[in-house]
XYZ file of C-alpha atoms in Angstrom:
466
model
C 18.673 -7.087 17.609
C 18.716 -6.163 14.145
C 19.398 -9.668 12.938
C 15.291 -10.883 14.795
C 13.987 -7.290 13.231
C 15.112 -8.684 9.593
C 14.041 -12.131 9.280
C 10.690 -10.794 11.176
C 10.472 -8.367 8.413
C 11.401 -11.021 5.884
C 8.433 -12.874 7.097
C 5.597 -10.175 7.213
C 6.426 -7.246 5.088
C 6.312 -8.472 1.594
C 7.507 -5.125 0.063
C 11.059 -5.496 2.320
C 11.594 -9.722 1.962
C 11.558 -8.267 -2.103
C 13.888 -5.615 -2.154
C 16.076 -7.272 0.846
C 16.406 -11.264 0.039
C 18.137 -10.718 -2.887
C 21.362 -9.081 -1.787
C 20.974 -11.391 1.828
C 24.096 -14.505 2.090
C 24.652 -17.339 4.073
C 27.468 -16.374 5.672
C 26.408 -12.753 6.835
C 24.859 -14.939 9.625
C 25.905 -17.468 12.497
C 24.449 -20.105 14.644
C 20.794 -20.230 14.843
C 20.411 -17.535 13.041
C 22.194 -19.065 9.973
C 20.068 -22.408 10.399
C 17.029 -19.923 10.015
C 18.450 -18.175 6.701
C 19.148 -21.554 5.508
C 15.404 -23.038 5.405
C 14.218 -19.531 4.132
C 16.162 -19.805 1.285
C 15.534 -23.719 0.617
C 11.266 -22.735 1.321
C 12.065 -19.437 -2.105
C 14.038 -21.901 -4.278
C 11.035 -24.810 -3.478
C 8.226 -22.717 -3.770
C 8.982 -19.204 -4.631
C 7.105 -17.517 -2.335
C 7.842 -16.065 1.437
C 7.581 -19.072 3.932
C 5.042 -18.343 7.013
C 6.085 -19.298 10.416
C 4.615 -22.061 10.091
C 6.458 -23.340 7.243
C 9.845 -22.699 8.791
C 8.809 -24.827 11.688
C 7.726 -27.479 9.757
C 11.100 -27.368 7.839
C 12.768 -27.358 10.878
C 11.389 -30.510 12.343
C 13.076 -32.418 9.494
C 16.045 -31.272 9.794
C 18.473 -33.464 11.403
C 20.252 -30.978 14.567
C 21.547 -31.082 17.716
C 18.761 -30.331 20.664
C 20.704 -27.242 21.222
C 20.722 -25.986 18.182
C 16.864 -26.976 16.958
C 15.495 -25.555 20.566
C 17.216 -22.205 19.877
C 16.365 -21.720 16.233
C 12.550 -22.639 17.272
C 12.149 -19.784 19.616
C 14.087 -17.666 17.374
C 11.273 -18.460 14.752
C 8.370 -18.066 17.162
C 9.520 -15.008 18.571
C 8.913 -13.221 15.099
C 6.498 -10.815 15.021
C 4.682 -8.363 12.998
C 5.752 -5.107 13.719
C 6.107 -3.161 10.579
C 9.323 -0.604 10.671
C 9.965 2.233 8.668
C 10.483 0.505 5.537
C 13.914 3.015 4.381
C 15.189 2.961 7.702
C 15.051 -0.537 7.531
C 16.805 -1.313 4.638
C 19.274 0.961 5.518
C 19.889 -0.803 8.222
C 19.984 -4.365 6.453
C 22.544 -2.968 4.232
C 25.096 -1.660 6.568
C 24.537 -5.018 8.581
C 25.023 -6.499 5.953
C 28.372 -4.554 4.171
C 29.691 -4.951 8.177
C 29.284 -8.700 8.536
C 31.122 -8.500 4.528
C 34.146 -6.239 5.937
C 34.733 -8.762 8.819
C 34.553 -11.380 6.777
C 37.272 -9.668 4.361
C 39.292 -8.217 7.163
C 39.418 -11.704 8.431
C 40.029 -13.590 4.831
C 43.147 -10.689 4.271
C 44.435 -11.934 7.732
C 44.692 -15.211 6.633
C 46.355 -14.830 3.092
C 48.635 -12.347 4.866
C 50.050 -15.044 7.529
C 50.515 -17.943 4.937
C 52.344 -15.824 2.903
C 54.600 -14.886 6.025
C 55.123 -18.256 6.342
C 58.394 -20.391 4.469
C 57.449 -21.336 0.895
C 57.545 -25.222 2.350
C 54.937 -24.434 4.557
C 52.247 -22.306 2.754
C 48.573 -23.636 2.369
C 48.576 -23.926 -1.561
C 44.922 -23.835 -1.740
C 44.783 -19.975 -0.160
C 45.760 -16.874 -2.656
C 48.074 -15.046 -2.143
C 48.216 -11.536 -1.276
C 47.540 -9.590 -4.942
C 43.912 -11.311 -4.160
C 43.424 -8.711 -1.066
C 42.756 -5.604 -3.223
C 39.750 -7.629 -4.952
C 38.264 -9.009 -1.619
C 38.491 -5.498 0.381
C 36.837 -3.590 -2.916
C 34.112 -7.135 -3.164
C 32.857 -5.927 0.186
C 33.034 -2.182 0.337
C 30.769 -2.808 -2.894
C 27.774 -3.916 -1.328
C 24.499 -1.633 -2.162
C 21.263 -2.232 -1.816
C 20.715 0.745 -4.416
C 22.342 -0.988 -7.286
C 19.504 -1.505 -9.526
C 20.038 -0.270 -12.830
C 16.594 -1.633 -14.258
C 14.243 -4.451 -14.593
C 16.195 -6.972 -16.065
C 13.560 -9.451 -17.560
C 14.697 -12.246 -17.999
C 17.550 -12.119 -14.842
C 15.061 -11.185 -12.417
C 11.776 -13.450 -13.317
C 12.177 -14.939 -9.894
C 12.145 -11.542 -7.882
C 8.723 -10.590 -9.969
C 6.765 -13.722 -9.618
C 7.668 -13.572 -5.466
C 6.507 -10.025 -6.165
C 3.203 -11.110 -7.701
C 2.741 -13.484 -5.422
C 3.104 -11.891 -2.253
C 0.787 -8.962 -3.102
C 3.628 -6.607 -1.892
C 2.615 -3.765 -3.988
C -0.633 -3.825 -3.322
C -2.624 -2.008 -0.341
C -6.621 -4.189 0.589
C -9.518 -1.953 0.761
C -11.787 -2.962 3.456
C -14.875 -3.626 0.901
C -14.485 -6.816 -0.768
C -16.028 -6.134 -4.321
C -13.071 -3.253 -4.669
C -10.840 -5.798 -3.912
C -12.032 -8.561 -6.685
C -12.318 -5.704 -9.140
C -8.945 -4.337 -8.396
C -6.994 -7.907 -8.017
C -6.615 -7.048 -4.336
C -6.538 -3.637 -3.839
C -4.353 -0.249 -4.940
C -1.502 -0.504 -6.404
C 1.679 1.287 -4.751
C 2.957 4.442 -6.394
C -0.424 4.677 -8.318
C -3.378 7.520 -8.751
C -6.745 6.612 -7.666
C -10.126 8.581 -8.302
C -13.588 8.879 -7.231
C -15.555 11.014 -9.252
C -19.206 12.156 -8.168
C -21.561 15.342 -8.556
C -21.935 18.097 -5.741
C -22.947 16.831 -2.531
C -22.720 12.915 -3.595
C -20.094 11.635 -1.887
C -16.683 13.071 -2.944
C -15.347 13.884 0.786
C -17.486 11.328 2.111
C -15.674 8.441 -0.276
C -12.305 10.332 0.961
C -12.840 10.219 4.311
C -14.129 6.867 4.480
C -11.010 5.419 3.013
C -8.860 6.948 5.217
C -10.835 4.798 8.284
C -10.561 2.177 6.540
C -6.680 2.582 5.778
C -6.588 3.474 9.377
C -8.149 0.508 10.819
C -6.375 -1.896 9.033
C -3.173 -0.389 10.240
C -2.210 2.040 7.623
C -0.991 5.597 8.219
C -2.759 7.893 6.299
C -1.600 11.678 5.525
C -4.955 13.835 4.259
C -4.465 17.035 2.507
C -7.544 18.834 2.188
C -7.583 21.998 -0.412
C -10.647 23.197 1.365
C -12.291 22.001 4.601
C -10.342 22.606 7.433
C -8.581 19.913 9.026
C -11.099 19.936 12.201
C -14.013 19.244 10.070
C -11.971 16.485 7.723
C -11.090 15.103 11.257
C -14.318 15.296 12.933
C -15.921 13.238 9.679
C -13.921 10.638 10.307
C -14.700 10.754 14.378
C -17.915 9.749 13.188
C -16.968 6.835 11.034
C -14.373 5.498 13.609
C -16.464 6.107 16.587
C -19.605 4.771 15.206
C -21.424 8.129 16.101
C -23.234 10.460 13.461
C -22.142 13.581 12.995
C -25.176 14.830 14.453
C -24.173 13.306 17.865
C -21.025 15.372 17.860
C -22.615 18.975 16.524
C -25.405 18.622 19.465
C -23.510 17.206 22.041
C -25.081 13.872 22.130
C -22.336 12.267 22.995
C -20.622 13.709 26.259
C -16.418 14.575 26.326
C -16.074 11.838 28.942
C -17.464 9.607 26.405
C -15.944 10.657 23.616
C -12.181 10.869 25.446
C -13.204 7.458 26.484
C -13.769 5.998 22.309
C -10.970 7.901 21.441
C -8.375 6.438 24.062
C -9.913 2.868 23.518
C -9.291 3.202 19.234
C -5.818 4.379 20.129
C -4.940 1.409 21.396
C -6.152 -0.940 19.056
C -3.891 -1.445 15.989
C -4.203 1.510 14.008
C -2.652 3.538 11.788
C -1.965 7.163 12.664
C -4.017 9.821 10.553
C -2.220 13.350 9.719
C -4.670 15.978 8.287
C -3.088 19.023 7.009
C -5.349 21.779 5.097
C -3.929 23.869 2.676
C -5.281 27.315 0.690
C -7.545 26.742 -2.393
C -5.472 26.118 -5.593
C -2.497 27.177 -2.735
C -0.097 24.335 -2.522
C 1.164 21.558 -5.338
C 3.054 18.274 -5.241
C 6.000 20.054 -4.073
C 4.195 21.069 -1.305
C 3.226 17.672 -0.427
C 7.234 16.326 -0.621
C 7.885 19.248 2.119
C 5.216 18.149 4.369
C 5.889 14.746 4.017
C 9.669 15.050 4.693
C 8.961 17.520 8.051
C 6.635 15.033 8.984
C 9.304 12.143 9.005
C 11.581 14.544 11.240
C 8.793 16.308 13.366
C 6.608 13.245 14.048
C 8.299 9.890 13.064
C 5.469 9.459 10.488
C 5.597 8.205 6.728
C 2.766 7.726 5.175
C 1.307 4.264 4.046
C -1.158 6.543 1.946
C -2.119 9.592 0.438
C -5.401 11.104 0.386
C -5.793 14.596 -1.822
C -9.701 16.319 -1.589
C -9.462 16.735 -4.118
C -7.310 17.093 -7.084
C -9.009 20.058 -9.231
C -8.451 22.231 -6.557
C -4.609 21.482 -5.897
C -2.190 24.085 -7.970
C 0.659 22.559 -10.306
C 4.007 22.707 -9.971
C 4.666 23.109 -13.420
C 1.646 24.885 -14.977
C 1.183 28.238 -13.671
C -2.001 30.401 -14.554
C -3.247 28.479 -17.545
C -6.136 29.105 -19.210
C -6.208 25.804 -20.874
C -7.341 23.232 -17.596
C -6.729 20.237 -19.889
C -2.942 21.310 -19.215
C -3.108 22.392 -15.652
C -5.334 19.619 -14.547
C -3.419 17.055 -16.424
C -0.139 18.270 -14.975
C -1.629 17.889 -11.640
C -2.742 14.242 -11.854
C 0.611 13.687 -13.260
C 2.680 15.272 -10.094
C 0.396 13.330 -7.782
C 0.899 10.102 -9.199
C 4.845 11.038 -9.342
C 4.650 11.729 -5.766
C 3.311 7.970 -5.182
C 5.412 6.526 -7.230
C 8.418 8.689 -5.207
C 6.930 7.962 -1.658
C 5.782 4.528 -3.022
C 1.970 4.541 -1.853
C -1.312 4.814 -3.553
C -2.667 8.729 -3.464
C -6.739 8.602 -4.021
C -8.253 12.468 -4.893
C -11.128 12.707 -6.193
C -12.526 15.372 -9.201
C -16.819 16.282 -9.817
C -18.776 15.634 -13.039
C -19.459 18.531 -15.508
C -22.549 20.044 -15.445
C -24.139 17.384 -17.675
C -22.969 14.646 -15.411
C -24.971 16.434 -12.759
C -27.960 14.404 -12.674
C -27.055 11.980 -15.135
C -27.158 8.390 -14.005
C -24.976 6.872 -15.810
C -21.932 8.936 -16.316
C -19.114 7.979 -18.446
C -15.211 9.420 -18.627
C -16.322 11.902 -20.703
C -18.520 13.386 -18.082
C -15.587 14.549 -15.735
C -14.941 17.864 -14.843
C -12.486 20.289 -16.173
C -9.992 18.081 -18.408
C -10.406 14.768 -19.719
C -6.345 14.400 -19.011
C -6.947 13.413 -16.133
C -8.582 9.938 -16.622
C -5.944 9.418 -19.434
C -2.932 9.933 -16.565
C -5.043 8.225 -13.513
C -4.889 4.246 -12.489
C -8.074 3.753 -10.939
C -11.353 5.449 -11.410
C -14.434 5.119 -10.531
C -17.705 7.052 -10.163
C -20.581 7.858 -7.961
C -23.695 7.467 -8.464
C -26.838 8.001 -6.229
C -30.442 8.079 -7.065
C -33.546 9.025 -4.691
C -34.463 5.517 -4.975
C -31.181 4.202 -3.859
C -30.831 6.716 -0.812
C -34.260 5.196 0.400
C -32.360 1.824 0.016
C -28.969 3.366 1.966
C -27.093 2.571 -1.640
C -25.255 4.406 -4.121
C -23.808 2.603 -7.353
C -20.387 2.658 -8.539
C -19.629 2.443 -11.461
C -15.683 1.551 -12.744
C -14.500 4.082 -15.610
C -10.912 3.337 -15.617
C -9.190 0.283 -14.314
C -5.463 -0.916 -14.757
C -5.632 -3.580 -12.180
C -8.032 -5.945 -14.039
C -10.519 -5.882 -16.618
C -13.099 -2.834 -16.065
C -15.882 -4.971 -17.703
C -15.814 -7.038 -14.550
C -18.470 -5.782 -11.903
C -18.501 -2.604 -14.284
C -21.495 -1.356 -12.272
C -22.302 -2.684 -8.235
C -24.241 -1.416 -5.320
C -22.053 -0.549 -1.876
C -23.559 0.880 1.333
C -23.851 4.210 2.519
C -24.215 5.920 5.790
C -23.844 9.972 5.735
C -24.540 10.354 9.297
C -21.676 8.378 9.882
C -19.830 9.266 6.541
C -18.977 5.696 5.820
C -19.161 3.755 2.845
C -19.391 -0.620 3.818
C -20.048 -3.591 2.057
C -23.287 -5.247 1.503
C -25.470 -8.563 0.172
C -24.481 -10.164 -2.379
C -28.198 -10.359 -3.133
C -27.756 -6.553 -3.905
C -25.920 -7.456 -6.703
C -28.090 -10.190 -8.174
C -29.701 -8.223 -10.923
C -26.474 -5.927 -11.752
C -24.613 -8.716 -12.330
C -26.871 -11.328 -13.766
C -29.862 -11.078 -16.006
C -32.978 -12.241 -14.990
C -33.423 -11.392 -11.766
C -36.153 -9.216 -10.477
C -34.862 -8.303 -6.895
C -31.807 -5.835 -7.713
C -31.432 -2.470 -6.492
C -34.147 0.190 -6.766
C -31.352 1.667 -8.926
C -32.668 -1.050 -11.411
C -36.439 -0.326 -11.067
C -35.894 3.387 -12.204
C -37.008 4.505 -15.291
C -33.073 5.017 -16.656
C -32.620 1.565 -15.163
C -35.788 -0.056 -17.274
C -34.529 1.957 -20.467
C -31.055 0.162 -19.870
C -32.516 -3.062 -19.744
C -35.135 -2.998 -22.755
C -32.235 -1.737 -24.807
C -30.132 -5.044 -24.148
C -27.566 -3.040 -22.189
C -29.125 -3.784 -18.719
C -26.465 -4.574 -16.008
C -25.563 -7.818 -17.268
C -21.967 -8.107 -16.890
């Protein structure tokens, strides 16, 4: 069973492939599994990429094998399933499997060496080493460990690095294509990503929409709320996933039977799991979140693929207590949340408010960050949501990139996405909605360009031309 799981995850789980493949050896497998390993190894050496099932089948067709071995190997390839396992568990089991196989081979080799040594001198096989080699053979088998890294060796690890680039194993894609475009495929694991908006513009809406999107893509989401009750957060995600308005839920326009049927259908689809946990405002920090993650793994077998904290400015810090200097406090919280993402190898999303001056500003920038400029100094990706009356009439909201470590932030620095406030949903819009923002000389852009501020920007030569 473990062999089939290993090969399935090598093909479908890029993160596992990058971490496990360098430790696997041909001799750890037998029969059809050894044939399959040879096919994968040849593909990796030739193309420096993870082979697909189709690529393996094509390679198998070119290999000269007996009919039985051919059919059994083909059956093994076709039985591979995209069924993600907990990465920590899988790595530990793979390490145990490899160590057991290496130990079995070492013991077999030691018995062979001992048996050869006991033969009369004239009958010994001179190609077999003497008994003095046994300790080294056993020590090598016992030393097998997947946790042997002491850092990334730039020249020695270039092949692993290239496969990591190509597999996008560190990326968690958005459901909105333009967000993937500006981040080159999505938010990276081990990063802190911040949404900035004014009061009632859409911080929690944006975070709830992200949670729903990631659930639909099969990711497990841990949603930590520092102000809203757990059932309030869940209701917003209900509205998004069940495609009903908040008013429909509040006013009883959908019956419990309908609600139950929708929830059961949703559970049967390939969605991730969601845990919503509320803490008192300023009453929890990254250490509380770590304890929660460990408890969830033990009690519910839940491992988050994405962590959302609503929101950063009202968390506590593990290091700074009661500081009057908000720069130090907020920067410390940001560093701790980013450290949480690094430790658990997941992207962390949170939000922050604009300053009072940025509340009605239709072109906010980093200086409008509330409480601390230390926040944008720490984050990996930061964008603002901007709303105007004209955009609201079009059910759109403006997004402006403020900081982007994934890509050039001037690429689509401003763009619009759709917003459905009743269903707490952000969504993609037609390309035509972006034309007057991305290119000059267009007259049919969003209402933002036709606002007085937009006209001033264009007349000043800045416009929205990137």
